[in-house]
Short mmCIF file of C-alpha atoms and ligand atoms in Angstrom, two decimals:
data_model
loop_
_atom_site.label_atom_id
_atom_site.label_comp_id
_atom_site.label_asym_id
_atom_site.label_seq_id
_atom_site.Cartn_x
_atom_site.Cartn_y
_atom_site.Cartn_z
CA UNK A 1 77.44 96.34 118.56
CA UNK A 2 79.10 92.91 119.30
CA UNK A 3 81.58 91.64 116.89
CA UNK A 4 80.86 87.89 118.02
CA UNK A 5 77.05 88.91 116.52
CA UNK A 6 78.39 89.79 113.45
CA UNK A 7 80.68 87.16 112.83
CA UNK A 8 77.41 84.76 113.20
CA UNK A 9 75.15 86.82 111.25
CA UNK A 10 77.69 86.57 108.23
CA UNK A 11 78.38 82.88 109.12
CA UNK A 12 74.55 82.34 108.20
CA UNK A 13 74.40 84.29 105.22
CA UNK A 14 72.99 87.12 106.19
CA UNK A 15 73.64 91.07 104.64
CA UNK A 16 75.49 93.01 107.17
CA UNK A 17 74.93 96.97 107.17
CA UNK A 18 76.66 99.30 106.14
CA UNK A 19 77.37 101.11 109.56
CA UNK A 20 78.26 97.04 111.30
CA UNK A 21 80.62 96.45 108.33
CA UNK A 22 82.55 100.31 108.89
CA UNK A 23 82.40 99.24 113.00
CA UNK A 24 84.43 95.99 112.04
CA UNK A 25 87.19 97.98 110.32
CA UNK A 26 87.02 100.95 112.54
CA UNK A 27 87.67 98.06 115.47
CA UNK A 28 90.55 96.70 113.44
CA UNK A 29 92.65 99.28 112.59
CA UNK A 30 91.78 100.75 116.32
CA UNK A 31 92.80 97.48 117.66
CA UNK A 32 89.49 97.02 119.67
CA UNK A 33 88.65 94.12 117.52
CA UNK A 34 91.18 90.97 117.72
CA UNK A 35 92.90 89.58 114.52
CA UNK A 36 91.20 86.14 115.47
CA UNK A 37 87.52 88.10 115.27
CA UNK A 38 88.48 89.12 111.46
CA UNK A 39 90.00 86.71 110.89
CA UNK A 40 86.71 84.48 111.67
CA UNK A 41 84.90 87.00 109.71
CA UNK A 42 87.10 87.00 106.64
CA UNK A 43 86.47 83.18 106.61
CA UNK A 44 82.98 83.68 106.49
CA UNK A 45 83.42 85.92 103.73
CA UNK A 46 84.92 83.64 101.95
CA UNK A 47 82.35 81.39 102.30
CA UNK A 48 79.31 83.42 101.70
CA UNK A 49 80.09 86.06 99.96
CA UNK A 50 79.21 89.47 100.22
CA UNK A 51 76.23 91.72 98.62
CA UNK A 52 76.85 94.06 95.89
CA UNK A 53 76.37 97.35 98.69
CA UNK A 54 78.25 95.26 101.34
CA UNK A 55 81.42 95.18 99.14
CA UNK A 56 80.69 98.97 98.10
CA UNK A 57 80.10 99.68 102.23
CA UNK A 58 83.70 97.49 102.68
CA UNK A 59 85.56 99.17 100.46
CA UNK A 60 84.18 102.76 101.67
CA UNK A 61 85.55 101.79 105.43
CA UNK A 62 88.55 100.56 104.15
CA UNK A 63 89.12 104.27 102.26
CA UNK A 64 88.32 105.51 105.11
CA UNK A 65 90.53 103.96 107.52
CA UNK A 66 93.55 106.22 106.16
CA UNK A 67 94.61 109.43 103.93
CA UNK A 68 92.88 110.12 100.78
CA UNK A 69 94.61 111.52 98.22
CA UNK A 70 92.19 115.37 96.69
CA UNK A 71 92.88 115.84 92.99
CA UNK A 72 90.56 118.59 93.05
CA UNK A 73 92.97 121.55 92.17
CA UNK A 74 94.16 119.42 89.34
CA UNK A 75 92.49 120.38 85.96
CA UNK A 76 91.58 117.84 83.77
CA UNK A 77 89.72 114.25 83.65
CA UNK A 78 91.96 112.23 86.62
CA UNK A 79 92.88 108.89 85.15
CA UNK A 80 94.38 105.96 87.39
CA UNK A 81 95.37 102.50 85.80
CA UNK A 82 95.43 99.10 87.77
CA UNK A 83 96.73 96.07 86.60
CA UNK A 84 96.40 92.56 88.77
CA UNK A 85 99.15 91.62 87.28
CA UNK A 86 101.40 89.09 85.06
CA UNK A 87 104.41 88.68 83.61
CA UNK A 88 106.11 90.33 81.45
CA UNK A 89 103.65 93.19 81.93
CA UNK A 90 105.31 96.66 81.31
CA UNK A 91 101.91 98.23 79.87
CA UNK A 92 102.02 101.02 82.86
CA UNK A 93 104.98 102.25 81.21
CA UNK A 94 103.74 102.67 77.63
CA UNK A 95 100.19 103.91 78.91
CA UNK A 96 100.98 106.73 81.12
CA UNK A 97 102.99 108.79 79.40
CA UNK A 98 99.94 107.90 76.36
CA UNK A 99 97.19 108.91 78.71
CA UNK A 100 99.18 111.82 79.54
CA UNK A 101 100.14 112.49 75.92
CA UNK A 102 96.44 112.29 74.95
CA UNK A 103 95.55 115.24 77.73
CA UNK A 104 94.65 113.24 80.35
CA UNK A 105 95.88 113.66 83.88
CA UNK A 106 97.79 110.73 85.63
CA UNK A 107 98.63 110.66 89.22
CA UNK A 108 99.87 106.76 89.44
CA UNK A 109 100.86 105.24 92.28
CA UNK A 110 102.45 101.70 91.42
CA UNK A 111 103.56 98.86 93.49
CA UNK A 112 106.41 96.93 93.66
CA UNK A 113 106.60 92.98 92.16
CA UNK A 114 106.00 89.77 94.53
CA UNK A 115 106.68 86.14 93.54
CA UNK A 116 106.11 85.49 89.81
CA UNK A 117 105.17 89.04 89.18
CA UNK A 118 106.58 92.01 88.39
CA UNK A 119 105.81 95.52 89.75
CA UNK A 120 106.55 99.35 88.00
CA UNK A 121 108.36 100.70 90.85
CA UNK A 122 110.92 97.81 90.24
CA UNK A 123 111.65 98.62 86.76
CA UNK A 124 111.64 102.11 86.94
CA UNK A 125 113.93 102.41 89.80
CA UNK A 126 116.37 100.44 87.71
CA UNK A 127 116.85 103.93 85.16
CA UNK A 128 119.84 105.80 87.05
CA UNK A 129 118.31 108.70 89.64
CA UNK A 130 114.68 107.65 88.79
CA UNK A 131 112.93 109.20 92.48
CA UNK A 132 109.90 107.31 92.83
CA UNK A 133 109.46 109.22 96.29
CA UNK A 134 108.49 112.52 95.23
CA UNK A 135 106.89 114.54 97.69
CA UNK A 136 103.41 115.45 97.72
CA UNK A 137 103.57 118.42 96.52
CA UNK A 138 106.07 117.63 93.80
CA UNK A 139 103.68 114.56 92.68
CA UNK A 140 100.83 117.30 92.17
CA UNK A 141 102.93 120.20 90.22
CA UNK A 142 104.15 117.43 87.86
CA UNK A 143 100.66 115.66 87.15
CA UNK A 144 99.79 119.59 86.53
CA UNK A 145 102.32 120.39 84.72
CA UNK A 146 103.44 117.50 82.54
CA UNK A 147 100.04 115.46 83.02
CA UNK A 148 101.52 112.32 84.48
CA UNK A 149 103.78 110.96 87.57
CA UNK A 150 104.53 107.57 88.59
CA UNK A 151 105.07 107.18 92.41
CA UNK A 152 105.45 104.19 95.32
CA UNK A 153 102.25 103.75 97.06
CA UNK A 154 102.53 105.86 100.54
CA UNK A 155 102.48 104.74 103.37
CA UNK A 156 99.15 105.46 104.61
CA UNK A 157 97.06 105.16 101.96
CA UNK A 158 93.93 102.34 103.14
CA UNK A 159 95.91 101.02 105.98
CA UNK A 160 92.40 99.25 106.90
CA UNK A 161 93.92 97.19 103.91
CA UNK A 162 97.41 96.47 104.46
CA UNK A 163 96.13 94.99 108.06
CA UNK A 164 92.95 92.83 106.65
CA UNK A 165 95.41 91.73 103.24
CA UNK A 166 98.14 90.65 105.72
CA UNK A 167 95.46 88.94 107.97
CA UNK A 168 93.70 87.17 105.29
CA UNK A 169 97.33 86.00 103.38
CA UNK A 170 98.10 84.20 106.86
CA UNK A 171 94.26 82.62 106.94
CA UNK A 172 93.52 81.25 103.75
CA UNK A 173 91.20 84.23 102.41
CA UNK A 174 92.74 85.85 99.93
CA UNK A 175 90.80 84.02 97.14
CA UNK A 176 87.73 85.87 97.69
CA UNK A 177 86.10 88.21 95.18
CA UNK A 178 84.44 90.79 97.39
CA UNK A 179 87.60 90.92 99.38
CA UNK A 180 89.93 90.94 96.32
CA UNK A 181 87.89 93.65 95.03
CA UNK A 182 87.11 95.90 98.02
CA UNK A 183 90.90 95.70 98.39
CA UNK A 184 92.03 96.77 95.08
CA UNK A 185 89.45 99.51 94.85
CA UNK A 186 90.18 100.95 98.29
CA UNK A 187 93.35 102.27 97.02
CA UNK A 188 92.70 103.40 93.93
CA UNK A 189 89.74 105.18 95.32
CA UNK A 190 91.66 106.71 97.83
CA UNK A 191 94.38 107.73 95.23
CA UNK A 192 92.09 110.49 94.13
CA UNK A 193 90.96 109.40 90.39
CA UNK A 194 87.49 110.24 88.86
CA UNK A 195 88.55 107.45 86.22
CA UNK A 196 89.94 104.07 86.66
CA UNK A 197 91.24 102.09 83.76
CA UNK A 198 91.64 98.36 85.25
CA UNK A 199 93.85 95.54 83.45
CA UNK A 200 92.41 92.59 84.42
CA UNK A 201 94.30 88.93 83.60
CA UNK A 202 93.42 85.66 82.98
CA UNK A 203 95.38 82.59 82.47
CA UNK A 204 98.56 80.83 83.87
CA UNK A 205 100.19 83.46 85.09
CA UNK A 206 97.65 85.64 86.49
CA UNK A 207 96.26 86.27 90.11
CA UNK A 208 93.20 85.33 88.42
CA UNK A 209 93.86 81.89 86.67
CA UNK A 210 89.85 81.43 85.60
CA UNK A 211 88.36 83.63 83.14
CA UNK A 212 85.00 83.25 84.86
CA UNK A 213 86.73 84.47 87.83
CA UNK A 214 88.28 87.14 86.06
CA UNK A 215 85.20 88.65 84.58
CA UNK A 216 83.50 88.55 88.22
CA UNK A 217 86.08 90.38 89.27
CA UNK A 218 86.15 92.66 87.04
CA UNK A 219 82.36 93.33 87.36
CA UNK A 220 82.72 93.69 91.00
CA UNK A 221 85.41 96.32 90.65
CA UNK A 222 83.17 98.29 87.95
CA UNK A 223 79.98 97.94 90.17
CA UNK A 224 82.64 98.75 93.35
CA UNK A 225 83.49 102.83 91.42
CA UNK A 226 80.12 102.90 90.43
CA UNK A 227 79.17 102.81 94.01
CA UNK A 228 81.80 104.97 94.88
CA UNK A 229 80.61 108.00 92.46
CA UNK A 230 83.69 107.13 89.97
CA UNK A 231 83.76 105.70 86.44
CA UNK A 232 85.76 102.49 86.08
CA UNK A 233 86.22 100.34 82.95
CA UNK A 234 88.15 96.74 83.03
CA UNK A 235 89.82 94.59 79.97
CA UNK A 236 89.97 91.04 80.52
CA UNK A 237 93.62 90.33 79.06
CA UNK A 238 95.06 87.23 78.99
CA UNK A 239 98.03 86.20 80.97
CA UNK A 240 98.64 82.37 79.35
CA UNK A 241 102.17 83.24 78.31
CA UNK A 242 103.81 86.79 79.08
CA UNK A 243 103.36 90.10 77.56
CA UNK A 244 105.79 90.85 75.04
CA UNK A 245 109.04 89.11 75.09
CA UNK A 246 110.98 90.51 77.63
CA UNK A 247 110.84 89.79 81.39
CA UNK A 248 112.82 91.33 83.84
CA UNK A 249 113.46 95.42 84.92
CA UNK A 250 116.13 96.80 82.53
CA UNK A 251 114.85 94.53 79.90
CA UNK A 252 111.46 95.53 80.40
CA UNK A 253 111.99 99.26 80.16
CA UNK A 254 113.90 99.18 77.22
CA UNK A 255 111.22 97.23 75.65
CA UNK A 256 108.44 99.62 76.67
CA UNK A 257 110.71 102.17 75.01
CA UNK A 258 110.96 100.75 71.62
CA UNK A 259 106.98 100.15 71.97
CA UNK A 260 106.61 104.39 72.70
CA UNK A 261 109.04 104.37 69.39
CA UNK A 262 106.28 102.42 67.54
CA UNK A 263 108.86 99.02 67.41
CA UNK A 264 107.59 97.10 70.22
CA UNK A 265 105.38 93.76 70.11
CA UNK A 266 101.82 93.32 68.89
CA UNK A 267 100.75 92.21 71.81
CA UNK A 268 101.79 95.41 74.28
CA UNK A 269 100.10 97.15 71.86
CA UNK A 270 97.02 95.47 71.58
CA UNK A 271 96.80 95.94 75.47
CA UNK A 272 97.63 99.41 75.86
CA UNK A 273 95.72 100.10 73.07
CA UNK A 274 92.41 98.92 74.49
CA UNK A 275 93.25 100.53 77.52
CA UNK A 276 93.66 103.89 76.32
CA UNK A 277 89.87 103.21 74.39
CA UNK A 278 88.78 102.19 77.53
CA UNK A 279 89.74 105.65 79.40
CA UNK A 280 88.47 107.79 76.11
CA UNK A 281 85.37 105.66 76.38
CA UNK A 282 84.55 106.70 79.54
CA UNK A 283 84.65 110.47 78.95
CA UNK A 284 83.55 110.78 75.43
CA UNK A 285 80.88 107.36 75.05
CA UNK A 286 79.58 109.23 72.01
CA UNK A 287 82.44 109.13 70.38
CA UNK A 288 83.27 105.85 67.53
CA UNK A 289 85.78 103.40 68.55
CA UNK A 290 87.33 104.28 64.89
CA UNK A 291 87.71 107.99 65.65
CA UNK A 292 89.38 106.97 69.12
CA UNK A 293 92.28 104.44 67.89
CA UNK A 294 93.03 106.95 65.25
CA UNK A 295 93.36 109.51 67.36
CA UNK A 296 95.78 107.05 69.76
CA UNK A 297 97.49 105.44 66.81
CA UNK A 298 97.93 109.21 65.93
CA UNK A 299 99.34 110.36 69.24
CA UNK A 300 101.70 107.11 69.60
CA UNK A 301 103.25 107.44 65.56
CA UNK A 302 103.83 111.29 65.86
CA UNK A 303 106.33 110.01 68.85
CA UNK A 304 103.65 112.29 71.65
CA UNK A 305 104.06 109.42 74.15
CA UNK A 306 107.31 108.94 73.97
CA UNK A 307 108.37 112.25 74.47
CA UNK A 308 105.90 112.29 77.31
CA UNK A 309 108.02 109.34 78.60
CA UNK A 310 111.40 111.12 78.31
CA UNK A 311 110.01 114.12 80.17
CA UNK A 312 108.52 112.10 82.61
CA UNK A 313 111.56 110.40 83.22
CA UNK A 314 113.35 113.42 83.24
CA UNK A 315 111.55 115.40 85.86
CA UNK A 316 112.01 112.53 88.38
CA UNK A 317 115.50 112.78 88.19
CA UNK A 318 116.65 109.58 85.71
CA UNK A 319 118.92 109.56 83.44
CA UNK A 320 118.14 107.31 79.89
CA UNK A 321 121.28 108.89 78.18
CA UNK A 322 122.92 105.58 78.03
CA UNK A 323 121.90 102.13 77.48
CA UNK A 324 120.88 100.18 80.41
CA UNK A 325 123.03 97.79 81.79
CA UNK A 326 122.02 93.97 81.26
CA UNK A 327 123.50 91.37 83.06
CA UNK A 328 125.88 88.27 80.52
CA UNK A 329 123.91 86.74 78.21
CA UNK A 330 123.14 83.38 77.90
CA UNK A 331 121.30 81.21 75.26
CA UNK A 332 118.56 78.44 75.95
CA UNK A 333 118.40 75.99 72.98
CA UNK A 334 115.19 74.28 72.22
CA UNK A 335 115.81 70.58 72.24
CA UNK A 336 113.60 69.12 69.70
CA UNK A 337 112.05 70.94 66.90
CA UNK A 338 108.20 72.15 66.73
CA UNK A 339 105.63 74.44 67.15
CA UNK A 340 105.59 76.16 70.46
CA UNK A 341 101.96 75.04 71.36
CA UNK A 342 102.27 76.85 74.93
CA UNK A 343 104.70 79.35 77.12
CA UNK A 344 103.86 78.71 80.88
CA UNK A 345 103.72 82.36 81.96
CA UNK A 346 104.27 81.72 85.54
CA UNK A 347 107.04 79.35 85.02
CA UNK A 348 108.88 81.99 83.17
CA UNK A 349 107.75 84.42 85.92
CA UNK A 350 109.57 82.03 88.37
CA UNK A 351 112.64 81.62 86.98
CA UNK A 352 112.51 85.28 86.49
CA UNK A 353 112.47 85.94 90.12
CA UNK A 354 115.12 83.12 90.76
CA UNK A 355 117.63 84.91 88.53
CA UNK A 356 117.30 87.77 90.76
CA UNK A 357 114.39 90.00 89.10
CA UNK A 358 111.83 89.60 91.49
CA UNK A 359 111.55 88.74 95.03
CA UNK A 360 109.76 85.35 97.38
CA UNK A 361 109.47 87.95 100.11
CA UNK A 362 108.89 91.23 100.51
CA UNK A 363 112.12 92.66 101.96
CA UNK A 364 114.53 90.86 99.59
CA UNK A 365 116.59 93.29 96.68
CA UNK A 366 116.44 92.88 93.73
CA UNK A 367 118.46 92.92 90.26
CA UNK A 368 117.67 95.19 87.60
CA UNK A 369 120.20 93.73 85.20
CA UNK A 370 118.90 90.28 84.97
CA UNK A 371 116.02 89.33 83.05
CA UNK A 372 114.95 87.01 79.90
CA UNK A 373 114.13 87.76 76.46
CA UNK A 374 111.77 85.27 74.83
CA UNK A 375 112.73 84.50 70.98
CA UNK A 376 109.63 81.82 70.75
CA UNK A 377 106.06 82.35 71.45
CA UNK A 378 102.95 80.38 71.03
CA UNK A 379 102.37 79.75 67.38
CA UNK A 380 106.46 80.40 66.46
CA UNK A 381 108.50 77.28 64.76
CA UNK A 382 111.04 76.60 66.70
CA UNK A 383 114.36 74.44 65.16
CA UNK A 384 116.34 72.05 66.86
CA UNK A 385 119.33 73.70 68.59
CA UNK A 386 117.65 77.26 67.65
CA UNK A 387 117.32 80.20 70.64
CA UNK A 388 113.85 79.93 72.43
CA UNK A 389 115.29 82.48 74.65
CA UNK A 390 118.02 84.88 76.04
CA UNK A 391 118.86 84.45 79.40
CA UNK A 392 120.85 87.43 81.40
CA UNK A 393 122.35 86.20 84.14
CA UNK A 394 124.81 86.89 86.88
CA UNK A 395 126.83 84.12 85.76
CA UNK A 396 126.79 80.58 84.56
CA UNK A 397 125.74 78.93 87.81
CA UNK A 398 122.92 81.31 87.84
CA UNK A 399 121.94 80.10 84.91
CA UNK A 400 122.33 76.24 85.19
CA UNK A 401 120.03 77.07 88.56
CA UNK A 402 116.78 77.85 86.50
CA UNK A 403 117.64 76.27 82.82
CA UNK A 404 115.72 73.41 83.81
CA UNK A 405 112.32 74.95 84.56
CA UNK A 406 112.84 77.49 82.27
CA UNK A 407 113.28 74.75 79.41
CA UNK A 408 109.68 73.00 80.41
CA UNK A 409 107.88 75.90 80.02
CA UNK A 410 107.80 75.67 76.88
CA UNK A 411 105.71 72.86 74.84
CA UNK A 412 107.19 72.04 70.87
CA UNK A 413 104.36 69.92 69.35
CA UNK A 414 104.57 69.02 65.69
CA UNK A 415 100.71 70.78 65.04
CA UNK A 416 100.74 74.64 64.87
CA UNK A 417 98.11 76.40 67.12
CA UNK A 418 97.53 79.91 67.01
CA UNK A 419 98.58 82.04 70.21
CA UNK A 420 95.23 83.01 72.34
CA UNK A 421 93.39 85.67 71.76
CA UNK A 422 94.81 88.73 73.85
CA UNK A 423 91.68 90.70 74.79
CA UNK A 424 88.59 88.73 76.25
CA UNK A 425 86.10 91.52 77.11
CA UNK A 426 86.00 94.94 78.03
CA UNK A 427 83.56 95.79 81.03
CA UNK A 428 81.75 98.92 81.70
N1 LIG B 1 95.85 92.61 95.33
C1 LIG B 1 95.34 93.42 96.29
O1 LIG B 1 95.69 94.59 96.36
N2 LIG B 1 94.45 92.90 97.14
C2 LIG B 1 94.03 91.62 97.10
O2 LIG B 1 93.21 91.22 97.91
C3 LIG B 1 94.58 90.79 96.11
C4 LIG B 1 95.49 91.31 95.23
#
């Protein structure tokens, strides 16, 4: 087989096989193919798609370029979560310990945030001793024994991936649904799940700006397990302004706590909700969506999730005994009064990341303690001189350096509008 061949018969639209698309990978990760040659081919990708069984056939190689994780021994119906994530978005946290709560088994592997978004392993390594390295064999005895465990993706999981998603971030082919997909899906299919839950967003400050986009996406993922012998189901949530009111790490765990308490915000709920109907769904499709919630709303009130959460928490080593730490507090006023018509997700996700939350680049720390607390959503009335937010910072100059864009992102009209509608679709 000649790669140059390949790269043309893409270029011109045609479906390449199954075996020529595993030879491309096989060549990449074995360093007999050049980065220029995928590179060409990712380009061509990009432009003309891929096939329904070429995407399946992509993401297949791209398992198969690494370690797959066997969930076999482990009793139960194997759930895994994925979220292409937003701000704000602490759902993993209130979800697991549900699933898990619910009798589901959850071997999670979570990643860590980049630019305007947040990721789990951040915020959970803020809770003092939290080991997000457990060994293998410690991951499996507590999904076994406690029904959940949250861990940092390993090293070697798809590294067909991590090559071709560092390639294509350098080449201008990221934006490409079969690739987006095939890359997602590789690693949750090598993570071992016979169920995949998968949070898709929408809006502002999503990955996926374009509903339409988002719901092809979605599909493509679905189609992607389907192809792959597991079950997937997505929810098409909407990322226009953040998820729940606080952004940061600390801030963020504490408010996924209050939300396992039953005292978080609507809209976390509403999320994780449809999530968890989404993973009965697929196991028990005979079952009434009525008889499901009440059996979640059930689980959630009788405080089953949170003590899930505490154990979980507990068995990796960290420590919730005391409040965690937040950075000083300080106050950003609204300047004119109003309705707050819209809350620019991704600006908030920025200055986020400028206080110190979240990280431009890949190898920079980060700080737990620093975060922002949103008084003012979409659809609140907002007075003159009144708190449309609570800004921990280091210090005051840290919080001169992002008052500015933090104050635009919010627009005060004098005509209410209603906040949009949370959950677009579910597919599957
Ligand atoms: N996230 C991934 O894991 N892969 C992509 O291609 C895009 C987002």
């Amino acid at each position: 087989m000649q790669t140059y061949e390949l790269i043309v018969k893409k270029r011109d639209g045609k479906t390449l096989t199954p075996e020529e698309i595993e030879f491309i990978i096989d060549g990449y990760v074995g360093e007999t193919i050049p980065d220029y040659q995928v590179a060409a081919l990712a380009m061509a990708i990009y432009f003309q798609g891929m096939s329904k069984e070429e995407t399946v056939a992509l993401t297949r190689a791209l398992v198969k370029s690494g370690e797959t994780i066997d969930l076999s021994d482990i009793e139960g119906i194997k759930v895994d979560k994925h979220s292409t994530g937003g701000v704000g978005d602490k759902v993993t946290l209130v979800l697991i310990p549900l699933l898990a709560a619910l009798g589901f088994r959850v071997a999670k592997m979570s990643g860590r945030g980049l630019g305007h978004t947040g990721g789990t392993v951040d915020k959970l390594e803020g809770i003092p001793g939290f080991r997000i390295d457990l060994t293998n064999q410690e991951f499996r005895e507590q999904v076994n024994s406690l029904g959940a465990a949250i861990i940092g993706q390993t090293a070697n999981l798809a590294p067909g991936d991590k090559k071709l998603y560092g390639l294509r971030d350098v080449t201008g082919t990221v934006d490409s649904i079969p690739l987006i997909a095939s890359s997602i899906m590789s690693k949750k299919i090598a993570g071992g799940a016979s169920n995949i839950v998968l949070d898709v967003k929408f809006g502002k400050g999503a990955f996926m700006q374009d509903l339409e986009q988002a719901r092809h996406l979605a599909q493509t993922m679905v189609e992607i397990a389907r192809g792959m012998g597991r079950k997937a189901r997505a929810v098409l949530s909407c990322m226009e302004q953040p998820l729940g009111r606080a952004v940061g790490n600390n801030i963020e765990v504490m408010e996924a706590q209050a939300s396992l308490e039953g005292q978080g915000p609507a809209d976390l709920k509403e999320v994780v909700m449809a999530l968890a109907v989404a993973a009965y769904q697929m196991e028990k499709p005979e079952m009434d969506i009525d008889s499901i919630q009440e059996k979640i709303e059930t689980c959630w009130q009788k405080g089953q999730a949170r003590d899930k959460f505490l154990q979980l928490v507990m068995a990796q080593g960290g420590n919730l005994s005391e409040k965690l730490p937040l950075a000083p507090e300080f106050i950003l006023e609204a300047q004119q009064e109003g309705y707050v018509q819209g809350l620019d997700a991704r600006s908030i996700g920025r200055a986020s990341m400028v206080l110190g939350a979240g990280r431009r680049v890949k190898e920079e720390k980060i700080n737990h303690e620093v975060g922002i607390l949103l008084h003012k959503k979409i659809g609140d009335w907002v007075d003159k001189g009144e708190a449309l937010a609570a800004v921990y910072a280091s210090d005051q100059g840290q919080f001169k350096k992002v008052k500015a864009e933090l104050g635009r992102a919010w627009s005060i009209q004098k005509e209410r509008k209603d906040p949009p509608s949370l959950i677009d679709n579910i597919i599957g």
